[in-house]
Coordinates of C-alpha atoms in Angstrom, one line a residue:
M266 CA 114.4 121.4 21.8
R267 CA 113.9 124.8 23.6
K268 CA 110.2 124.3 23.8
R269 CA 110.6 120.9 25.3
H270 CA 113.2 122.4 27.8
N271 CA 110.7 125.1 28.8
L272 CA 108.0 122.5 29.4
K273 CA 110.4 120.6 31.6
I274 CA 111.3 123.7 33.7
L275 CA 107.5 124.5 34.0
F276 CA 106.8 121.0 35.2
L277 CA 109.6 121.1 37.8
T278 CA 108.4 124.5 39.0
F279 CA 104.9 123.3 39.4
S280 CA 106.0 120.1 41.2
L281 CA 108.2 122.2 43.5
C282 CA 105.2 124.4 44.3
L283 CA 102.9 121.5 44.8
F284 CA 105.5 119.9 47.1
V285 CA 105.9 123.1 49.1
F286 CA 102.0 123.5 49.3
L287 CA 101.6 119.9 50.5
G288 CA 104.4 120.4 53.0
I289 CA 102.7 123.5 54.4
I290 CA 99.5 121.5 54.8
I291 CA 101.2 118.6 56.5
F292 CA 103.1 120.9 58.8
N293 CA 99.9 122.8 59.8
N294 CA 98.1 119.5 60.4
F295 CA 101.0 118.4 62.6
I296 CA 100.9 121.7 64.6
E297 CA 97.1 121.4 65.1
Q298 CA 97.5 117.8 66.2
S299 CA 100.3 118.8 68.6
E300 CA 98.1 121.5 70.0
H301 CA 95.1 119.2 70.3
I302 CA 97.3 116.6 72.1
S303 CA 98.6 119.3 74.4
L304 CA 95.1 120.6 75.0
D305 CA 93.8 117.0 75.6
K306 CA 96.7 116.5 78.0
E307 CA 95.8 119.7 79.9
I308 CA 92.1 118.6 80.0
R309 CA 93.2 115.3 81.4
E310 CA 95.4 116.9 83.9
E311 CA 92.5 119.2 84.9
D312 CA 90.3 116.0 85.2
N313 CA 92.9 114.5 87.4
E314 CA 93.0 117.5 89.6
T315 CA 89.2 117.4 89.8
I316 CA 89.3 113.8 90.9
E317 CA 92.0 114.6 93.5
V318 CA 89.8 117.5 94.9
F319 CA 86.8 115.1 94.9
R320 CA 88.9 112.6 96.9
E321 CA 89.7 115.0 99.6
P322 CA 88.5 113.7 103.0
K323 CA 84.8 114.1 103.6
I324 CA 83.8 114.7 107.2
S325 CA 80.2 114.6 108.6
S326 CA 79.4 116.0 112.0
I327 CA 76.4 115.7 114.3
N328 CA 75.4 116.4 117.9
I329 CA 73.6 114.0 120.2
L330 CA 72.0 115.5 123.3
A331 CA 70.9 113.3 126.2
V332 CA 69.1 113.9 129.5
G333 CA 68.2 111.8 132.5
D334 CA 65.0 110.9 134.2
I335 CA 61.9 112.8 133.0
M336 CA 59.3 112.3 135.8
F337 CA 55.8 113.7 136.5
H338 CA 54.8 113.5 140.2
S339 CA 51.2 114.4 141.0
P340 CA 52.0 118.0 142.0
Q341 CA 53.5 118.5 138.6
Y342 CA 50.5 117.4 136.5
K343 CA 48.1 119.2 138.8
A344 CA 50.1 122.4 138.3
A345 CA 49.9 121.9 134.5
F346 CA 46.0 121.7 134.6
N347 CA 44.0 124.6 133.3
K348 CA 40.7 124.8 135.0
E349 CA 39.2 127.0 132.3
T350 CA 40.1 124.9 129.3
K351 CA 40.1 121.6 131.4
S352 CA 43.4 120.7 129.6
Y353 CA 47.0 120.1 130.5
D354 CA 49.9 122.3 129.3
F355 CA 53.4 121.2 130.3
T356 CA 55.3 123.4 127.7
P357 CA 56.4 126.2 130.1
T358 CA 58.5 123.7 131.9
F359 CA 60.8 123.3 129.0
R360 CA 61.0 126.8 127.7
H361 CA 64.5 127.6 129.0
I362 CA 66.2 124.4 127.7
K363 CA 64.3 124.2 124.3
K364 CA 67.0 126.0 122.4
Y365 CA 69.6 123.4 123.3
V366 CA 67.3 120.4 122.6
E367 CA 66.2 121.8 119.3
E368 CA 69.7 122.4 118.1
A369 CA 70.7 118.8 118.5
D370 CA 70.6 116.5 115.6
L371 CA 69.3 113.8 117.9
A372 CA 67.8 114.4 121.4
L373 CA 67.1 111.6 123.9
G374 CA 65.5 111.4 127.3
N375 CA 64.3 108.8 129.7
F376 CA 60.5 108.9 130.0
E377 CA 60.0 107.4 133.5
T378 CA 56.2 107.2 133.6
V379 CA 53.4 105.9 131.3
T380 CA 50.5 107.5 129.6
A381 CA 47.7 105.0 130.0
G382 CA 44.8 107.5 129.7
A383 CA 42.5 109.5 131.9
E384 CA 40.1 106.6 132.3
V385 CA 42.7 104.8 134.4
G386 CA 43.1 107.9 136.6
F387 CA 46.2 110.1 136.7
S388 CA 48.7 109.3 139.5
G389 CA 52.2 109.9 140.7
F390 CA 54.5 107.8 142.8
P391 CA 54.5 104.8 143.3
R392 CA 52.6 103.9 140.1
F393 CA 52.7 106.7 137.6
N394 CA 50.2 107.6 135.0
T395 CA 50.7 110.9 133.3
P396 CA 48.5 113.0 130.9
K397 CA 49.7 112.4 127.4
E398 CA 50.1 116.2 126.9
S399 CA 53.4 115.7 128.7
L400 CA 54.6 113.9 125.5
L401 CA 53.4 116.8 123.3
A402 CA 55.5 119.2 125.5
L403 CA 58.6 117.0 125.0
K404 CA 58.0 116.9 121.3
E405 CA 57.6 120.7 121.1
A406 CA 60.8 121.0 123.2
G407 CA 62.7 119.1 120.5
F408 CA 63.0 115.6 121.7
D409 CA 63.3 112.8 119.1
I410 CA 63.6 109.6 121.0
L411 CA 62.4 108.5 124.5
T412 CA 63.8 105.5 126.4
T413 CA 60.9 103.6 128.0
A414 CA 62.7 100.6 129.5
N415 CA 62.7 101.6 133.2
N416 CA 61.3 100.3 136.5
H417 CA 58.1 102.3 136.0
C418 CA 57.2 101.1 132.5
L419 CA 54.8 98.5 134.0
D420 CA 53.1 100.8 136.4
Q421 CA 49.8 100.5 134.5
G422 CA 50.3 97.1 133.2
K423 CA 50.3 96.0 129.5
K424 CA 47.9 98.7 128.5
G425 CA 50.3 101.3 129.9
I426 CA 53.1 100.1 127.7
I427 CA 51.0 99.9 124.6
K428 CA 49.3 103.3 125.1
T429 CA 52.6 105.0 125.9
I430 CA 54.2 103.7 122.7
D431 CA 51.2 104.8 120.7
N432 CA 51.1 108.3 122.2
I433 CA 54.9 108.8 121.6
N434 CA 54.4 107.8 118.0
E435 CA 51.3 110.0 117.7
Y436 CA 53.4 113.0 118.5
G437 CA 56.1 112.1 116.0
M438 CA 58.7 110.6 118.3
K439 CA 60.1 107.1 118.7
N440 CA 60.8 105.0 121.7
I441 CA 63.3 102.3 122.5
G442 CA 63.3 99.6 125.2
T443 CA 59.6 98.6 125.2
Y444 CA 57.5 97.0 122.5
K445 CA 53.9 96.2 121.6
E446 CA 54.7 92.9 119.8
P447 CA 57.7 90.6 119.1
N448 CA 60.2 92.6 117.4
D449 CA 63.9 91.8 116.7
N450 CA 64.5 95.1 114.9
I451 CA 67.1 97.5 116.2
L452 CA 66.4 101.1 115.9
I453 CA 69.1 102.7 113.7
E454 CA 68.8 106.5 113.0
E455 CA 70.7 107.7 110.0
I456 CA 71.6 111.4 110.3
K457 CA 73.9 113.1 107.8
D458 CA 75.0 109.7 106.5
I459 CA 76.0 108.6 110.1
K460 CA 74.2 105.4 111.3
I461 CA 73.4 105.3 115.0
A462 CA 72.1 102.2 116.7
L463 CA 70.1 102.9 119.8
L464 CA 69.5 100.3 122.5
S465 CA 67.7 100.5 125.9
Y466 CA 67.6 98.2 128.9
T467 CA 66.3 98.3 132.5
Y468 CA 67.4 96.5 135.7
G469 CA 63.9 95.6 136.9
L470 CA 60.2 96.4 137.0
N471 CA 59.4 97.2 140.6
G472 CA 58.0 93.6 141.2
L473 CA 55.3 94.1 138.6
D474 CA 56.6 91.3 136.3
N475 CA 53.4 89.3 136.8
A476 CA 51.4 92.0 134.9
L477 CA 52.6 90.2 131.7
T478 CA 52.7 86.6 130.7
K479 CA 56.1 85.0 130.5
E480 CA 56.0 85.3 126.7
E481 CA 54.9 88.9 126.8
L482 CA 57.7 89.7 129.3
S483 CA 60.2 88.1 126.9
Y484 CA 59.6 90.7 124.1
M485 CA 57.8 93.7 125.5
I486 CA 60.6 95.0 127.8
N487 CA 64.3 94.9 127.4
R488 CA 65.8 93.8 130.7
I489 CA 69.5 93.8 131.5
D490 CA 70.9 90.5 130.3
E491 CA 74.5 90.5 129.3
E492 CA 74.2 88.0 126.5
K493 CA 71.3 89.9 125.0
I494 CA 73.2 93.2 125.2
K495 CA 76.2 91.6 123.6
S496 CA 74.1 90.1 120.8
D497 CA 72.3 93.4 120.2
I498 CA 75.6 95.2 119.9
D499 CA 76.9 92.6 117.4
R500 CA 73.7 92.8 115.3
S501 CA 73.9 96.7 115.4
K502 CA 77.4 96.4 113.9
S503 CA 76.3 93.9 111.2
L504 CA 73.6 96.3 110.3
G505 CA 76.1 98.9 109.4
A506 CA 75.9 101.0 112.6
D507 CA 78.8 103.6 112.9
L508 CA 77.9 104.3 116.5
V509 CA 76.2 102.2 119.2
V510 CA 74.4 104.1 122.0
I511 CA 73.1 102.3 125.0
C512 CA 70.5 103.9 127.4
I513 CA 70.5 101.8 130.5
H514 CA 68.4 102.0 133.8
W515 CA 70.6 100.8 136.5
G516 CA 72.4 101.4 139.8
N517 CA 71.4 102.4 143.3
E518 CA 68.9 105.2 144.0
Y519 CA 70.4 108.4 145.5
Q520 CA 74.0 107.1 145.4
R521 CA 76.3 109.6 143.8
E522 CA 79.0 107.0 143.0
P523 CA 78.3 104.1 140.6
S524 CA 78.1 100.6 142.0
I525 CA 80.7 98.0 141.3
H526 CA 78.1 96.3 139.0
Q527 CA 77.6 99.5 137.0
V528 CA 81.3 100.0 136.5
E529 CA 81.9 96.4 135.4
L530 CA 78.9 96.2 133.1
G531 CA 79.7 99.6 131.7
R532 CA 83.3 98.7 130.8
N533 CA 82.2 95.3 129.5
M534 CA 79.7 97.0 127.1
V535 CA 82.5 99.1 125.7
E536 CA 84.6 96.0 125.2
W537 CA 81.7 94.4 123.4
G538 CA 81.5 97.4 121.0
A539 CA 79.3 100.1 122.6
N540 CA 80.5 103.7 122.1
I541 CA 78.2 105.7 124.3
I542 CA 76.5 104.6 127.5
L543 CA 73.9 106.8 129.1
G544 CA 72.8 105.9 132.6
S545 CA 69.6 106.6 134.5
H546 CA 67.7 105.6 137.6
P547 CA 69.7 106.8 140.7
H548 CA 68.0 110.3 140.4
V549 CA 71.3 112.0 141.2
I550 CA 74.3 112.7 139.0
Q551 CA 77.0 110.2 138.8
R552 CA 80.4 110.5 137.3
T553 CA 81.6 110.1 133.7
E554 CA 84.3 107.8 132.3
I555 CA 86.3 107.8 129.1
I556 CA 87.5 104.4 127.9
N557 CA 89.9 104.3 125.1
K558 CA 89.6 101.2 122.9
D559 CA 91.4 100.6 119.6
G560 CA 92.6 104.2 119.6
K561 CA 89.1 105.7 120.0
D562 CA 87.4 107.3 123.1
N563 CA 84.2 105.8 124.3
F564 CA 82.0 107.6 126.7
I565 CA 80.0 106.5 129.9
I566 CA 77.9 108.7 132.2
Y567 CA 76.7 106.4 134.9
S568 CA 73.7 108.6 135.8
M569 CA 72.4 111.8 134.4
G570 CA 70.2 112.5 137.4
N571 CA 66.7 114.1 137.4
F572 CA 66.0 116.2 134.3
L573 CA 62.6 116.8 135.7
S574 CA 60.8 115.7 138.9
N575 CA 59.2 116.9 142.1
Q576 CA 62.1 115.5 144.1
R577 CA 63.7 118.2 146.2
K578 CA 65.7 118.8 149.3
E579 CA 62.5 119.5 151.2
N580 CA 60.8 116.2 150.5
T581 CA 63.7 113.8 150.1
D582 CA 66.3 115.4 152.4
N583 CA 68.6 115.1 149.4
P584 CA 69.4 118.3 147.5
Y585 CA 71.2 116.3 144.7
T586 CA 67.8 115.1 143.4
E587 CA 67.3 118.7 142.0
D588 CA 70.3 118.4 139.8
G589 CA 70.2 117.3 136.1
I590 CA 72.5 117.6 133.1
M591 CA 72.2 117.9 129.3
V592 CA 75.1 115.9 127.8
N593 CA 76.0 117.1 124.3
L594 CA 78.3 114.9 122.3
N595 CA 79.8 116.0 119.0
I596 CA 80.1 112.9 116.6
E597 CA 82.4 113.0 113.6
K598 CA 82.7 110.5 110.7
D599 CA 85.5 110.4 108.2
F600 CA 84.2 108.9 105.0
I601 CA 87.6 108.1 103.6
T602 CA 88.7 106.0 106.6
G603 CA 85.2 105.0 107.6
E604 CA 86.1 106.0 111.2
T605 CA 83.5 107.5 113.5
I606 CA 84.7 109.2 116.7
I607 CA 83.4 111.2 119.7
K608 CA 85.0 114.6 118.8
N609 CA 83.9 116.7 121.7
R610 CA 81.9 116.6 124.9
D611 CA 79.9 119.4 126.4
Y612 CA 78.0 119.5 129.7
I613 CA 75.1 121.8 130.5
P614 CA 74.0 121.4 134.2
T615 CA 70.3 122.0 134.9
W616 CA 68.3 122.6 138.0
V617 CA 64.5 122.3 138.5
Y618 CA 63.0 125.5 139.8
R619 CA 59.7 125.1 141.6
Y620 CA 57.9 128.3 142.6
R621 CA 54.5 129.7 143.2
E622 CA 53.0 132.7 141.5
N623 CA 49.5 134.1 142.3
G624 CA 48.8 130.9 144.2
K625 CA 49.7 128.6 141.2
L626 CA 52.7 126.2 141.2
F627 CA 55.2 126.3 138.4
Y628 CA 58.1 123.9 137.4
E629 CA 60.8 125.2 135.1
I630 CA 64.1 123.5 134.1
L631 CA 66.9 126.0 134.2
P632 CA 70.2 125.8 132.4
I633 CA 72.2 127.0 135.4
D634 CA 75.0 128.8 133.7
D635 CA 72.5 130.8 131.5
Y636 CA 70.8 131.9 134.7
I637 CA 74.1 132.9 136.3
Q638 CA 75.0 134.9 133.1
G639 CA 71.7 136.7 133.3
E640 CA 70.3 135.2 130.1
L641 CA 67.1 133.9 131.5
D642 CA 63.8 135.8 132.1
V643 CA 63.2 134.3 135.5
A644 CA 63.6 135.6 138.9
V645 CA 64.8 132.9 141.3
E646 CA 64.0 133.5 145.0
E647 CA 67.0 135.0 146.8
S648 CA 67.0 132.1 149.3
L649 CA 67.3 129.5 146.6
K650 CA 70.2 131.1 144.6
P651 CA 73.0 129.5 146.7
R652 CA 71.4 126.1 146.1
L653 CA 71.3 126.7 142.4
K654 CA 75.0 127.7 142.3
K655 CA 76.0 124.8 144.4
S656 CA 74.1 122.5 142.1
F657 CA 76.2 123.7 139.2
E658 CA 79.4 123.0 141.1
D659 CA 78.3 119.6 142.4
T660 CA 77.4 118.5 138.9
M661 CA 80.5 119.7 137.1
N662 CA 82.7 118.1 139.8
K663 CA 81.4 114.8 138.5
M664 CA 82.4 115.5 135.0
I665 CA 85.6 114.0 133.6
E666 CA 87.2 117.3 132.6
N667 CA 87.3 118.5 136.2

């Protein structure tokens, strides 16, 4: 009996030990699972935090710089000619403004001449034909896109349009407003994930319409037609444009106030969906206007004046033809809301300095404030300094902030 009793105690003891051992194992597994669940929860929380950080608003910002009429009268291309090398060099003209143009994400200018080739004969007003080296200088200055729909685009006929487009492309730039063949495409530049539609139109062709057939005229030059402009804006939007920029050649020459037609058309284009309207042709600065639509500001400058020309007080009896401006627009896109806005506007008045040195004529575009601050390596004649300063005041008085 005692032996059997001892075996029973031994069995119970063993069972108890086994139960305790199994309990410890189960408890440890429970703790490990709890820690794993807790750790997994922390990881998931961290993942959620990562997602939240990723979903913070993403903003992209670019600068668009625009200038007015770029013209080459005969004294200018003659001044650029090097008799020793028998070549043309226009690059010194742009040396003082190059830093501004290069810094822009997109730089635009109105190329108001053609480059039909030396065989046609170079000429200035009234029917321009400029050495193509002028385009090389613009490229080296930092320009990206040139508008070619203006009243001088037919100065050398169909050949002038085609050769000018080819030369612009040869130097790595693009043009808008004139075309070599039927083309329904709208130029959309995508910069830092912001899509910018670029459109260009002109009021007329100096009576040279007959240089093209009716069919050629229908597609080679964009002329101001309200239905076409409205349609082009709609198509730009359908192609995903975040911003619609219109470069338009309009208005009355030498008038410092926009015409009733300019104001009406400008406001209509904003109503149709345009965001930035850059005017040219009057050869003098005209005012700016901000139009708020759907809670966003849209920008119009009715005329940016002459960025470069030989027009001066001495030969036009109009000092305002010497004035130009670089319009610098900061564009911002919020990728969460999808909204694109004009964040800031900056104006850099310019003045064309024409002078002689050792019997040779020079043209240089001066950012006026840089000159006033003593930042330019140029010595303006004492008699011209009052004109330069007045140019700055006259230009800034036309800007909306003043």
